[in-house]
Coordinates of C-alpha atoms and ligand atoms in Angstrom, one line a residue:
M1047 CA -16.3 -35.9 75.5
N1048 CA -14.6 -36.6 78.7
H1049 CA -11.3 -38.3 78.0
D1050 CA -10.6 -38.9 81.6
A1051 CA -13.8 -40.8 82.1
K1052 CA -12.5 -43.3 79.5
L1053 CA -9.1 -43.6 81.0
P1054 CA -8.7 -47.1 82.6
Q1055 CA -8.3 -46.8 86.3
I1056 CA -4.8 -47.6 87.5
K1057 CA -5.0 -49.8 90.6
A1058 CA -2.7 -48.7 93.3
D1059 CA -2.2 -52.0 95.1
D1060 CA -2.3 -55.8 94.5
S1061 CA -1.6 -55.3 90.8
S1062 CA 1.0 -57.4 88.9
P1063 CA 3.8 -55.6 87.0
L1064 CA 2.3 -56.7 83.7
E1065 CA -1.0 -55.3 84.6
D1066 CA 0.7 -52.1 85.6
K1067 CA 2.4 -51.8 82.3
Q1068 CA -0.8 -52.5 80.4
A1069 CA -2.6 -49.9 82.3
M1070 CA 0.1 -47.3 81.6
L1071 CA 0.0 -48.1 77.9
A1072 CA -3.8 -47.8 77.8
A1073 CA -3.5 -44.4 79.5
I1074 CA -0.9 -43.2 76.9
I1075 CA -3.0 -44.4 74.0
A1076 CA -6.1 -42.7 75.4
S1077 CA -4.3 -39.4 75.9
T1078 CA -2.0 -39.3 72.8
D1079 CA -2.6 -36.8 70.0
D1080 CA -1.8 -39.5 67.5
T1081 CA -4.6 -41.6 66.2
I1082 CA -4.1 -45.2 67.2
V1083 CA -6.3 -48.0 65.9
S1084 CA -6.0 -51.7 65.9
K1085 CA -7.6 -54.3 63.8
T1086 CA -7.7 -58.0 63.1
L1087 CA -5.9 -59.6 60.1
E1088 CA -9.4 -59.6 58.5
G1089 CA -9.6 -55.8 58.9
I1090 CA -12.1 -55.7 61.8
I1091 CA -11.4 -52.7 64.0
T1092 CA -10.7 -53.8 67.6
S1093 CA -9.6 -50.5 69.2
W1094 CA -10.2 -46.9 68.5
N1095 CA -8.6 -44.2 70.7
P1096 CA -10.0 -40.7 71.4
A1097 CA -7.6 -39.1 68.8
A1098 CA -9.1 -41.5 66.2
E1099 CA -12.5 -40.2 67.2
R1100 CA -11.3 -36.6 66.7
M1101 CA -9.6 -37.4 63.4
F1102 CA -12.3 -39.4 61.7
G1103 CA -15.5 -38.3 63.5
Y1104 CA -16.6 -41.9 64.4
T1105 CA -17.0 -42.7 68.1
E1106 CA -15.3 -45.8 69.6
A1107 CA -18.7 -47.5 69.7
E1108 CA -19.4 -46.7 66.0
A1109 CA -16.0 -47.9 64.9
V1110 CA -15.1 -51.0 66.9
G1111 CA -16.4 -54.1 65.2
Q1112 CA -16.6 -52.3 61.8
H1113 CA -14.3 -53.2 58.9
I1114 CA -11.4 -50.8 58.4
S1115 CA -12.7 -49.9 54.9
L1116 CA -15.0 -47.6 56.9
I1117 CA -12.3 -45.0 56.6
I1118 CA -10.6 -46.0 53.3
P1119 CA -11.6 -44.2 50.1
H1120 CA -12.8 -46.7 47.5
D1121 CA -9.9 -46.1 45.1
R1122 CA -7.5 -46.9 47.9
L1123 CA -8.9 -50.3 49.0
D1124 CA -5.9 -52.0 47.4
E1125 CA -3.6 -50.4 49.9
E1126 CA -5.3 -52.4 52.7
T1127 CA -4.5 -55.6 50.9
F1128 CA -0.8 -54.5 50.6
I1129 CA -0.7 -53.4 54.3
I1130 CA -2.2 -56.6 55.6
R1131 CA 0.2 -58.6 53.4
Q1132 CA 3.2 -56.8 55.0
V1133 CA 1.8 -57.2 58.5
K1134 CA 1.2 -61.0 57.9
K1135 CA 4.9 -61.2 57.0
G1136 CA 5.7 -59.6 60.3
E1137 CA 6.9 -56.4 58.7
K1138 CA 6.2 -52.9 59.7
V1139 CA 4.9 -50.2 57.3
D1140 CA 6.6 -46.9 58.1
H1141 CA 5.4 -43.4 57.3
F1142 CA 3.1 -44.5 54.5
K1143 CA 1.6 -41.3 53.1
T1144 CA -2.0 -41.8 52.0
I1145 CA -5.5 -40.4 52.3
R1146 CA -8.4 -41.5 54.5
R1147 CA -12.0 -40.5 54.7
K1148 CA -13.8 -38.9 57.6
K1149 CA -17.4 -39.7 58.7
N1150 CA -18.5 -36.4 57.0
G1151 CA -16.9 -37.6 53.7
D1152 CA -13.9 -35.2 53.8
L1153 CA -10.6 -36.6 52.7
I1154 CA -7.6 -36.2 55.0
P1155 CA -3.9 -36.7 54.2
I1156 CA -2.2 -38.9 56.7
S1157 CA 1.1 -40.6 57.4
L1158 CA 0.5 -44.2 58.5
T1159 CA 2.7 -46.5 60.6
V1160 CA 1.4 -50.0 60.8
S1161 CA 2.9 -52.7 63.1
P1162 CA 1.9 -56.4 63.5
I1163 CA 0.2 -57.4 66.9
R1164 CA 1.3 -60.7 68.2
N1165 CA -0.3 -62.9 70.9
N1166 CA 1.5 -64.4 73.8
S1167 CA 2.7 -67.2 71.6
G1168 CA 4.1 -64.8 69.1
K1169 CA 1.5 -65.4 66.4
I1170 CA 0.4 -62.4 64.4
I1171 CA -3.2 -61.7 65.2
G1172 CA -3.7 -58.2 64.0
A1173 CA -2.3 -54.8 63.3
S1174 CA -1.9 -51.5 65.1
K1175 CA -2.0 -48.3 63.2
I1176 CA -0.7 -45.0 64.1
A1177 CA -2.0 -42.2 61.9
R1178 CA -0.8 -38.6 61.8
D1179 CA -2.6 -35.7 60.1
I1180 CA -0.2 -34.3 57.6
S1181 CA -2.5 -31.6 56.0
E1182 CA -0.3 -28.7 57.3
Q1183 CA 2.9 -30.4 56.3
E1184 CA 1.5 -31.1 52.8
E1185 CA 0.4 -27.5 52.5
A1186 CA 3.9 -26.2 53.5
Y1187 CA 5.5 -28.6 51.1
E1188 CA 3.2 -27.5 48.2
K1189 CA 3.9 -23.8 49.0
Q1190 CA 7.6 -24.5 49.0
A1191 CA 7.4 -26.4 45.7
M1192 CA 5.5 -23.4 44.2
L1193 CA 8.1 -20.9 45.4
A1194 CA 10.8 -23.1 44.0
A1195 CA 9.0 -23.2 40.7
I1196 CA 8.6 -19.4 40.7
V1197 CA 12.3 -18.9 41.5
A1198 CA 13.3 -21.4 38.8
T1199 CA 11.2 -19.9 36.1
S1200 CA 11.7 -16.2 37.0
D1201 CA 13.2 -13.9 34.5
D1202 CA 14.9 -12.1 37.3
A1203 CA 18.1 -13.4 38.6
I1204 CA 17.4 -14.6 42.2
V1205 CA 20.3 -15.4 44.5
S1206 CA 20.6 -16.1 48.2
K1207 CA 23.7 -15.9 50.4
T1208 CA 24.7 -16.2 54.0
I1209 CA 25.4 -13.2 56.1
K1210 CA 29.0 -13.8 55.3
G1211 CA 28.4 -13.5 51.6
I1212 CA 28.5 -17.1 50.6
I1213 CA 26.1 -18.0 47.8
T1214 CA 23.5 -20.5 48.9
S1215 CA 21.1 -20.6 45.9
W1216 CA 21.4 -19.5 42.3
N1217 CA 18.4 -19.7 39.9
P1218 CA 18.5 -20.3 36.0
A1219 CA 18.0 -16.6 35.3
A1220 CA 21.1 -15.9 37.4
E1221 CA 22.9 -18.5 35.3
R1222 CA 21.8 -16.7 32.1
L1223 CA 22.6 -13.2 33.4
F1224 CA 26.0 -13.8 35.0
G1225 CA 27.1 -16.8 33.0
Y1226 CA 28.0 -19.0 36.0
S1227 CA 26.2 -22.3 36.4
E1228 CA 24.5 -23.1 39.7
K1229 CA 27.3 -25.6 40.5
E1230 CA 29.9 -22.9 39.8
A1231 CA 28.3 -20.3 41.9
I1232 CA 27.0 -22.1 45.0
G1233 CA 29.5 -22.0 47.8
K1234 CA 31.5 -19.1 46.3
H1235 CA 31.7 -15.6 47.8
I1236 CA 29.3 -13.1 46.2
S1237 CA 32.3 -11.0 45.2
L1238 CA 32.4 -13.4 42.3
I1239 CA 30.1 -11.1 40.5
I1240 CA 31.0 -7.7 42.0
P1241 CA 33.4 -5.5 40.0
P1242 CA 36.5 -4.8 42.2
D1243 CA 35.8 -1.1 42.4
R1244 CA 32.3 -1.8 43.8
L1245 CA 33.3 -4.2 46.6
G1246 CA 32.5 -1.4 49.1
E1247 CA 28.8 -1.7 48.1
E1248 CA 28.7 -5.2 49.6
D1249 CA 29.6 -3.8 53.1
M1250 CA 26.9 -1.3 52.8
I1251 CA 24.4 -4.0 51.7
I1252 CA 25.4 -6.3 54.5
S1253 CA 25.2 -3.6 57.1
N1254 CA 21.6 -2.8 56.0
I1255 CA 20.6 -6.4 55.9
T1256 CA 22.0 -7.1 59.4
K1257 CA 19.8 -4.3 60.6
G1258 CA 16.8 -6.1 59.0
K1259 CA 16.5 -3.4 56.2
K1260 CA 15.4 -4.2 52.7
I1261 CA 17.2 -2.5 49.8
D1262 CA 15.0 -1.6 46.9
H1263 CA 15.9 -1.0 43.2
F1264 CA 19.5 -0.3 43.9
E1265 CA 21.0 0.5 40.4
T1266 CA 24.6 -0.8 40.1
M1267 CA 26.9 -2.8 37.9
R1268 CA 27.8 -6.5 38.2
M1269 CA 30.3 -8.6 36.4
T1270 CA 29.6 -11.6 34.2
K1271 CA 31.8 -14.7 33.9
D1272 CA 33.2 -13.4 30.6
G1273 CA 34.2 -10.1 32.3
R1274 CA 31.5 -7.9 30.9
Q1275 CA 29.9 -5.3 33.3
I1276 CA 26.2 -5.1 33.1
P1277 CA 23.9 -2.5 34.6
I1278 CA 21.4 -4.1 37.0
S1279 CA 18.7 -3.1 39.5
L1280 CA 19.1 -5.0 42.8
T1281 CA 16.5 -5.7 45.4
I1282 CA 17.9 -7.3 48.6
S1283 CA 15.9 -8.7 51.5
P1284 CA 17.1 -10.3 54.7
I1285 CA 16.4 -14.0 55.2
L1286 CA 15.1 -14.9 58.7
S1287 CA 15.4 -18.2 60.5
P1288 CA 12.2 -19.7 62.0
T1289 CA 13.3 -18.1 65.2
G1290 CA 13.5 -14.6 63.6
E1291 CA 17.3 -14.5 63.4
I1292 CA 18.8 -12.9 60.2
I1293 CA 20.8 -15.7 58.6
G1294 CA 21.3 -14.4 55.1
A1295 CA 20.1 -12.3 52.2
S1296 CA 18.1 -12.9 49.0
K1297 CA 19.0 -10.8 46.0
V1298 CA 16.8 -10.2 43.0
A1299 CA 18.7 -8.7 40.1
R1300 CA 17.2 -7.3 37.0
D1301 CA 19.2 -6.6 33.8
I1302 CA 18.5 -2.9 33.0
S1303 CA 20.8 -2.7 29.9
D1304 CA 17.8 -2.1 27.6
K1305 CA 16.3 0.5 30.0
K1306 CA 19.7 2.2 30.2
A1307 CA 20.2 2.2 26.4
A1308 CA 16.6 3.5 25.9
S1309 CA 17.2 6.3 28.4
E1310 CA 20.5 7.2 26.8
K1311 CA 18.8 7.3 23.4
Q1312 CA 16.1 9.4 24.8
A1313 CA 18.7 11.8 26.2
V1314 CA 20.4 12.1 22.8
L1315 CA 17.0 12.8 21.1
A1316 CA 16.2 15.3 23.7
A1317 CA 19.5 17.1 23.1
I1318 CA 18.8 17.1 19.4
V1319 CA 15.3 18.5 19.8
G1320 CA 16.6 21.1 22.3
T1321 CA 19.3 22.4 20.0
S1322 CA 17.5 22.1 16.7
D1323 CA 17.0 25.2 14.6
D1324 CA 13.6 23.8 13.6
T1325 CA 10.6 24.4 15.8
I1326 CA 9.6 21.0 17.3
L1327 CA 6.6 20.5 19.4
S1328 CA 4.3 17.7 20.3
K1329 CA 0.6 17.6 21.4
T1330 CA -2.0 15.1 22.4
L1331 CA -4.8 14.1 20.0
D1332 CA -6.9 16.7 21.8
G1333 CA -4.5 19.4 20.8
I1334 CA -2.9 20.0 24.1
I1335 CA 0.8 21.0 23.8
T1336 CA 3.0 18.5 25.5
S1337 CA 6.5 19.6 24.5
W1338 CA 8.0 22.9 23.1
N1339 CA 11.6 23.3 22.2
K1340 CA 13.9 26.4 22.3
A1341 CA 13.4 27.1 18.6
A1342 CA 9.6 27.1 19.2
E1343 CA 10.2 29.7 21.9
R1344 CA 12.2 31.8 19.5
M1345 CA 9.6 31.4 16.7
F1346 CA 6.4 32.0 18.6
G1347 CA 7.6 34.1 21.6
Y1348 CA 6.0 31.8 24.2
T1349 CA 8.3 30.1 26.8
E1350 CA 8.0 26.4 27.4
E1351 CA 6.1 27.0 30.7
E1352 CA 3.6 29.3 28.9
A1353 CA 3.0 26.9 26.0
I1354 CA 2.9 23.4 27.6
G1355 CA -0.6 22.5 28.7
Q1356 CA -2.2 25.0 26.4
H1357 CA -4.3 24.2 23.4
I1358 CA -2.5 24.3 20.1
S1359 CA -5.0 27.0 18.9
L1360 CA -2.7 29.3 20.9
I1361 CA -0.6 29.7 17.8
I1362 CA -3.3 29.1 15.1
P1363 CA -4.8 32.2 13.4
P1364 CA -8.6 32.1 14.1
D1365 CA -9.4 31.8 10.4
R1366 CA -7.2 28.7 10.1
L1367 CA -8.6 26.7 13.0
E1368 CA -10.2 24.1 10.7
E1369 CA -6.7 23.2 9.5
E1370 CA -6.2 21.7 12.9
T1371 CA -9.2 19.4 12.5
Y1372 CA -7.8 18.2 9.2
I1373 CA -4.3 17.6 10.6
I1374 CA -5.6 15.7 13.6
S1375 CA -7.9 13.5 11.4
E1376 CA -4.9 12.6 9.3
V1377 CA -2.7 11.9 12.3
R1378 CA -5.5 9.7 13.8
K1379 CA -5.4 7.6 10.5
G1380 CA -1.6 7.2 11.1
N1381 CA -0.8 9.5 8.2
K1382 CA 2.1 12.0 8.0
I1383 CA 1.7 15.5 6.7
D1384 CA 4.6 16.8 4.8
H1385 CA 5.6 20.4 4.1
F1386 CA 2.2 21.9 4.6
Q1387 CA 2.5 25.6 4.0
T1388 CA 0.4 27.8 6.3
L1389 CA 0.5 30.7 8.7
R1390 CA 0.9 30.7 12.4
L1391 CA 0.4 33.3 15.0
A1392 CA 3.3 34.5 17.3
K1393 CA 2.7 35.9 20.8
D1394 CA 3.2 39.5 19.5
G1395 CA 0.4 38.9 17.0
K1396 CA 2.7 38.6 14.0
L1397 CA 1.7 36.1 11.4
I1398 CA 4.6 33.8 10.4
P1399 CA 4.6 31.8 7.2
I1400 CA 5.7 28.3 8.0
S1401 CA 6.1 24.9 6.4
L1402 CA 4.7 22.2 8.7
S1403 CA 5.5 18.5 8.9
V1404 CA 3.3 16.5 11.3
S1405 CA 3.8 12.9 12.3
P1406 CA 1.8 10.6 14.6
V1407 CA 3.4 9.8 18.0
L1408 CA 2.9 6.1 19.0
D1409 CA 3.1 4.7 22.5
N1410 CA 4.9 1.4 23.3
S1411 CA 2.0 -0.6 22.2
G1412 CA 1.8 1.2 18.9
K1413 CA -1.3 3.2 19.7
I1414 CA -1.4 6.7 18.3
V1415 CA -1.4 9.0 21.3
G1416 CA -0.5 12.4 19.8
A1417 CA 1.3 14.3 17.1
S1418 CA 4.8 15.8 16.7
K1419 CA 5.1 18.9 14.6
I1420 CA 8.2 20.3 12.9
A1421 CA 7.7 23.9 11.7
R1422 CA 10.1 25.9 9.6
D1423 CA 9.9 29.6 9.1
I1424 CA 9.6 30.2 5.4
S1425 CA 9.4 34.0 5.4
A1426 CA 12.8 34.2 3.7
E1427 CA 12.0 31.5 1.2
Q1428 CA 8.7 33.2 0.5
A1429 CA 10.5 36.5 0.0
T1430 CA 12.9 34.9 -2.5
Q1431 CA 10.0 33.2 -4.3
H1432 CA 8.2 36.6 -4.4
E1433 CA 11.4 38.2 -5.8
I1434 CA 11.8 35.5 -8.4
T1435 CA 8.1 35.8 -9.5
K1436 CA 8.6 39.6 -9.8
L1437 CA 11.8 39.2 -11.9
Y1438 CA 10.1 36.6 -14.1
E1439 CA 7.2 39.0 -14.7
Q1440 CA 9.7 41.8 -15.5
L1441 CA 11.6 39.5 -17.9
K1442 CA 8.4 38.5 -19.6
E1443 CA 7.5 42.2 -20.0
L1444 CA 10.9 43.0 -21.4
N1445 CA 10.8 40.1 -23.8
A1446 CA 7.4 41.2 -25.1
K1447 CA 8.8 44.8 -25.5
K1448 CA 11.8 43.3 -27.4
D1449 CA 9.5 41.4 -29.7
E1450 CA 7.4 44.5 -30.2
F1451 CA 10.6 46.4 -31.0
I1452 CA 11.8 43.8 -33.5
G1453 CA 8.4 44.0 -35.2
L1454 CA 8.4 47.8 -35.2
A1455 CA 12.0 48.1 -36.3
S1456 CA 11.7 45.6 -39.2
H1457 CA 8.5 47.3 -40.3
E1458 CA 10.2 50.7 -40.2
L1459 CA 13.2 49.3 -42.1
K1460 CA 11.1 47.7 -44.7
T1461 CA 9.6 51.0 -46.1
P1462 CA 13.0 52.8 -46.8
L1463 CA 14.3 49.5 -48.2
T1464 CA 11.5 49.2 -50.6
S1465 CA 12.1 52.8 -51.7
I1466 CA 15.8 52.2 -52.1
N1467 CA 15.1 49.1 -54.2
G1468 CA 12.7 51.1 -56.3
Y1469 CA 15.2 54.0 -56.9
L1470 CA 18.0 51.5 -57.7
Q1471 CA 15.7 49.9 -60.3
I1472 CA 15.1 53.3 -61.9
V1473 CA 18.8 54.1 -61.8
A1474 CA 19.5 50.7 -63.4
Q1475 CA 17.2 51.5 -66.3
R1476 CA 18.9 54.8 -66.9
M1477 CA 22.4 53.6 -66.4
T1478 CA 24.4 53.4 -69.6
D1479 CA 27.9 53.3 -68.2
E1480 CA 28.8 49.5 -68.0
K1481 CA 31.4 49.9 -65.3
N1482 CA 29.0 51.6 -62.9
K1483 CA 26.3 49.0 -63.8
I1484 CA 28.4 46.4 -61.9
F1485 CA 28.5 48.6 -58.8
L1486 CA 24.8 49.1 -59.1
Q1487 CA 24.1 45.4 -59.4
K1488 CA 26.2 44.8 -56.2
A1489 CA 24.2 47.5 -54.4
Q1490 CA 21.0 45.7 -55.6
Q1491 CA 22.2 42.3 -54.4
Q1492 CA 22.9 43.8 -50.9
V1493 CA 19.4 45.3 -50.9
V1494 CA 18.0 41.9 -51.6
K1495 CA 20.0 40.4 -48.8
L1496 CA 18.9 43.2 -46.4
S1497 CA 15.3 42.8 -47.5
S1498 CA 15.5 39.1 -46.8
L1499 CA 16.8 39.7 -43.3
V1500 CA 14.2 42.3 -42.6
N1501 CA 11.5 40.0 -43.9
D1502 CA 12.7 37.2 -41.7
L1503 CA 12.7 39.5 -38.7
L1504 CA 9.2 40.6 -39.6
D1505 CA 8.1 36.9 -39.8
V1506 CA 9.5 36.2 -36.4
S1507 CA 7.6 39.0 -34.8
K1508 CA 4.5 37.8 -36.7
I1509 CA 4.9 34.3 -35.3
Q1510 CA 5.3 35.8 -31.8
A1511 CA 2.1 37.8 -32.2
G1512 CA 0.4 34.7 -33.7
K1513 CA -0.1 36.6 -37.0
L1514 CA 1.9 34.6 -39.5
R1515 CA -0.7 33.8 -42.2
F1516 CA -0.5 31.1 -44.8
A1517 CA -2.1 31.1 -48.3
I1518 CA -2.9 27.4 -48.8
H1519 CA -3.3 26.1 -52.3
Q1520 CA -2.4 23.0 -54.3
F1521 CA 1.0 23.1 -55.8
N1522 CA 3.6 20.9 -57.4
I1523 CA 6.4 20.3 -54.9
R1524 CA 8.9 19.4 -57.6
D1525 CA 8.5 22.8 -59.2
V1526 CA 9.0 24.6 -55.9
V1527 CA 12.2 22.6 -55.1
E1528 CA 13.6 23.3 -58.6
D1529 CA 12.7 27.0 -58.4
A1530 CA 14.6 27.3 -55.1
I1531 CA 17.6 25.5 -56.4
E1532 CA 17.6 27.8 -59.5
L1533 CA 17.4 30.9 -57.4
I1534 CA 20.2 29.9 -55.1
S1535 CA 22.4 28.6 -57.9
Q1536 CA 22.2 32.0 -59.7
S1537 CA 23.8 33.9 -56.9
N1538 CA 26.2 31.0 -55.9
N1539 CA 27.7 29.8 -59.1
N1540 CA 30.7 28.2 -57.4
Y1541 CA 28.4 25.5 -55.9
E1542 CA 26.8 22.7 -57.8
I1543 CA 23.4 21.9 -56.4
I1544 CA 22.2 18.5 -57.5
L1545 CA 18.6 17.4 -57.3
K1546 CA 18.3 13.6 -56.7
T1547 CA 14.7 12.5 -57.2
S1548 CA 12.5 10.0 -59.0
V1549 CA 9.5 12.3 -58.4
S1550 CA 8.2 14.1 -61.5
N1551 CA 4.9 15.7 -60.7
L1552 CA 3.6 15.6 -57.2
V1553 CA 0.8 18.0 -56.1
I1554 CA 0.4 18.7 -52.4
M1555 CA -1.5 21.2 -50.2
G1556 CA 0.2 24.2 -48.6
D1557 CA 1.7 27.6 -49.0
A1558 CA 4.1 27.2 -51.9
H1559 CA 6.0 30.5 -51.1
R1560 CA 6.6 29.5 -47.5
I1561 CA 7.8 26.0 -48.5
E1562 CA 10.1 27.6 -51.0
Q1563 CA 11.3 30.0 -48.2
V1564 CA 12.2 26.9 -46.1
I1565 CA 14.1 25.2 -49.0
I1566 CA 15.9 28.5 -49.8
N1567 CA 16.8 28.8 -46.1
L1568 CA 18.2 25.3 -45.9
L1569 CA 20.2 25.8 -49.2
T1570 CA 21.6 29.1 -48.0
N1571 CA 22.7 27.5 -44.7
A1572 CA 24.2 24.5 -46.6
I1573 CA 26.4 26.9 -48.6
R1574 CA 27.2 29.2 -45.6
Y1575 CA 28.3 26.4 -43.4
S1576 CA 30.3 24.4 -46.0
P1577 CA 33.1 26.9 -46.9
G1578 CA 35.5 25.6 -49.4
K1579 CA 33.1 23.0 -50.7
D1580 CA 31.4 23.0 -54.0
R1581 CA 28.5 20.6 -53.8
I1582 CA 25.1 20.4 -52.3
E1583 CA 22.6 17.5 -52.8
V1584 CA 18.9 17.9 -52.7
Y1585 CA 16.5 14.9 -52.2
L1586 CA 12.8 14.7 -53.0
I1587 CA 11.4 11.4 -52.0
Q1588 CA 7.8 10.3 -52.1
E1589 CA 6.7 8.1 -49.2
T1590 CA 3.2 6.8 -48.2
N1591 CA 1.1 9.9 -47.9
E1592 CA 4.2 12.1 -47.3
I1593 CA 6.9 13.8 -49.3
K1594 CA 10.3 14.0 -47.9
V1595 CA 12.8 16.7 -48.8
G1596 CA 16.5 16.7 -47.8
V1597 CA 19.3 19.2 -48.2
K1598 CA 22.8 17.7 -47.8
D1599 CA 26.1 19.5 -47.5
F1600 CA 29.6 18.4 -46.8
G1601 CA 30.5 21.2 -44.5
I1602 CA 31.4 21.8 -40.8
G1603 CA 28.6 19.8 -39.4
I1604 CA 27.0 20.2 -36.0
S1605 CA 28.0 18.4 -32.8
P1606 CA 25.2 16.0 -31.5
E1607 CA 24.6 17.8 -28.2
K1608 CA 23.7 21.0 -30.2
L1609 CA 21.4 19.4 -32.7
G1610 CA 18.4 19.7 -30.4
D1611 CA 18.8 23.5 -30.1
I1612 CA 19.3 24.7 -33.6
F1613 CA 15.6 25.2 -34.3
S1614 CA 15.2 27.6 -31.3
R1615 CA 14.8 31.3 -31.9
F1616 CA 18.0 33.3 -32.0
Y1617 CA 20.1 30.1 -31.4
R1618 CA 23.5 29.9 -33.1
V1619 CA 26.2 27.3 -32.6
D1620 CA 28.8 29.9 -31.6
D1621 CA 32.0 27.8 -31.5
T1622 CA 31.9 26.5 -35.1
N1623 CA 30.6 29.5 -37.1
A1624 CA 32.5 32.4 -35.8
N1625 CA 33.1 33.6 -39.4
V1626 CA 29.6 33.3 -40.6
S1627 CA 27.2 36.1 -39.7
G1628 CA 23.6 35.5 -38.9
L1629 CA 20.7 36.2 -36.6
G1630 CA 19.8 32.6 -35.6
I1631 CA 16.2 32.8 -36.9
G1632 CA 16.3 30.9 -40.2
L1633 CA 15.8 27.4 -38.8
Y1634 CA 13.3 28.8 -36.3
L1635 CA 11.2 30.0 -39.2
C1636 CA 11.6 26.7 -41.1
H1637 CA 10.4 24.8 -38.0
E1638 CA 7.4 27.1 -37.6
I1639 CA 6.4 26.8 -41.3
I1640 CA 6.8 23.0 -41.5
T1641 CA 5.0 22.3 -38.2
R1642 CA 2.2 24.6 -39.2
H1643 CA 1.9 22.4 -42.3
K1644 CA 1.6 19.4 -40.0
G1645 CA 5.0 18.2 -41.0
R1646 CA 8.3 17.6 -39.2
V1647 CA 11.8 18.9 -39.6
W1648 CA 15.1 17.6 -38.3
A1649 CA 18.8 17.5 -38.9
E1650 CA 21.3 14.7 -39.2
S1651 CA 24.9 15.7 -38.9
E1652 CA 28.5 14.8 -38.1
P1653 CA 31.0 17.4 -37.2
K1654 CA 33.5 18.1 -40.1
K1655 CA 31.6 15.7 -42.4
G1656 CA 28.5 17.7 -43.1
S1657 CA 24.8 17.9 -42.4
T1658 CA 21.5 16.8 -43.9
F1659 CA 18.4 18.8 -43.1
W1660 CA 15.2 16.9 -43.7
F1661 CA 11.5 17.8 -43.6
V1662 CA 8.4 15.8 -44.4
L1663 CA 5.0 17.2 -45.4
P1664 CA 1.7 15.3 -45.6
C1665 CA 0.6 15.1 -49.3
L1666 CA -3.0 15.9 -48.6
A1667 CA -3.1 17.7 -45.3
D1668 CA -6.3 19.3 -44.3
L1669 CA -4.7 22.7 -43.4
Ligands
ADP1763 P1 21.9 31.5 -38.7 O1 22.4 30.6 -39.7 O2 21.4 32.8 -39.2 O3 22.8 31.6 -37.5 P2 19.9 29.5 -38.5 O4 18.6 29.5 -37.6 O5 19.6 29.4 -39.9 O6 20.6 30.9 -38.1 O7 20.8 28.4 -38.0 C1 21.0 28.3 -36.6 C2 22.4 27.7 -36.3 O8 22.4 26.3 -36.8 C3 23.5 28.3 -37.1 O9 24.0 29.4 -36.4 C4 24.5 27.2 -37.3 O10 25.3 27.2 -36.2 C5 23.7 26.0 -37.3 N1 23.5 25.5 -38.7 C6 22.4 25.7 -39.5 N2 22.6 25.1 -40.7 C7 23.8 24.5 -40.6 C8 24.5 23.6 -41.6 N3 24.0 23.3 -42.8 N4 25.7 23.1 -41.2 C9 26.2 23.5 -39.9 N5 25.6 24.2 -39.0 C10 24.3 24.7 -39.4

């Protein structure tokens, strides 16, 4: 389109000043970049300049005579009513931001200024509209609003300052990090947050910024309102004016306290691993070694450089490679392996017995990415263990030899004893001298005692060899109890042994001789361990399916902590019975005999008051 062609011709001569002015206005309207349109109070377009043609796409011919709604979106038709009302009142509408529609249907943001048009008599007859395209302006505004929102919501402290160091903006994260509100910070010098001993940094920063240089991830300390120093990472960029001049600096500060703490913690851990006496190494899930401490170097002989990057099979004996598959499968499941004893191979080919603990290594997101292994050399432990096992075997062997010796010795003792006993009986028959008879009787009593000891020893070795036999018959328990009492009473006439029972005849199953041996043993003990006393009580009680026998003395008693041991082989309560000789096998035999009869034996006792030994036997046991 040829604008000039449309320009009204300005006449050089015979024109009135009014005409001249009008012509000039028409020329301006035609050539302006602003859209200028006029319309009647009814909204009929009466003029339409070339800029309006460019903005809306309608030619002058298409627009003039049309209603203004031609370019008003439907949902904004009300605006026209409002504008016309203002115009009718003779008022101007200034910089009214709205949207209009082009011929091709596109919407366009504009800023509208509408003025009333008056005729010569001053009556309002229409409106002139000047519209300006504000698309770019709108875009810039939107961009700025977005940037402002980003700055406001950023987790990083963002601060800007003039080249002289005066703070000009301060976002909420800066408030949180440094403790000063926006109001407190803006207008202040940046030294507000710089520790005194770091003020020199600011000069360095400014000198960089004035040269147009950006400073990236500068780690330093800044000071909060409450005087704390916090480690931060700073990124500083120059701020340029529209003409490219450096007018200030923007600072983005990130709190790196956590990062610092984490790296300090890591340093401590690294030091621990480095100095540990335990071998510590880590590997990926594919078995590639990723770390190797000094102790690992010492144990396996490979240096860190030699080991890292190698497969863990470097130190696994070929016949144990499947262990690795098992370990990795456990680690993948998130399981830990504790004290797994195995063998590993050193660089020099030596096999080292180790105890291995393996744990999964997790990354930040909790995913299992590898395994850490702690290995301890257990050669020494194994040697000790080996030594202990050897000693234990030796001890068992010696013990067996001792049992064998006791068996042999008692057997060997028994034969001459039987002979002595026999000869003494012959001598007794022939002895006429009454005085010597007494000595002979004493000798015979000692032989009986000795025989009983030897018999007990023989029984013990039989028990050990599993050869103690029983002759099971029915017998009357009362008879057996009475026989035992009578036997003991004969040789201990300074003791009164009282049987307390309501049982007359009670037949039970068992080996009567062995049961009598038990009662004799308990009675003998009752006398031996109640020196100075003169009374023993014996109980025979019938209970449901059981008989219960008790032997009660009023002697030295047994302390509670020893009660559990007295039925053990060779056990003697040494502190209380220093004067009483014995081998510590009587109660062991009693226990063996009673339990083999499916019964129970136990003692109740109070030191210095006396003891009661009880046993129960089933009446009709299937023995
Ligand atoms: P010994 O009497 O030959 O030492 P025993 O096996 O018969 O062996 O008894 C084991 C230990 O139990 C005794 O050494 C003694 O200390 C303790 N003991 C046994 N009977 C009594 C009792 N009636 N009163 C106190 N202590 C007893």
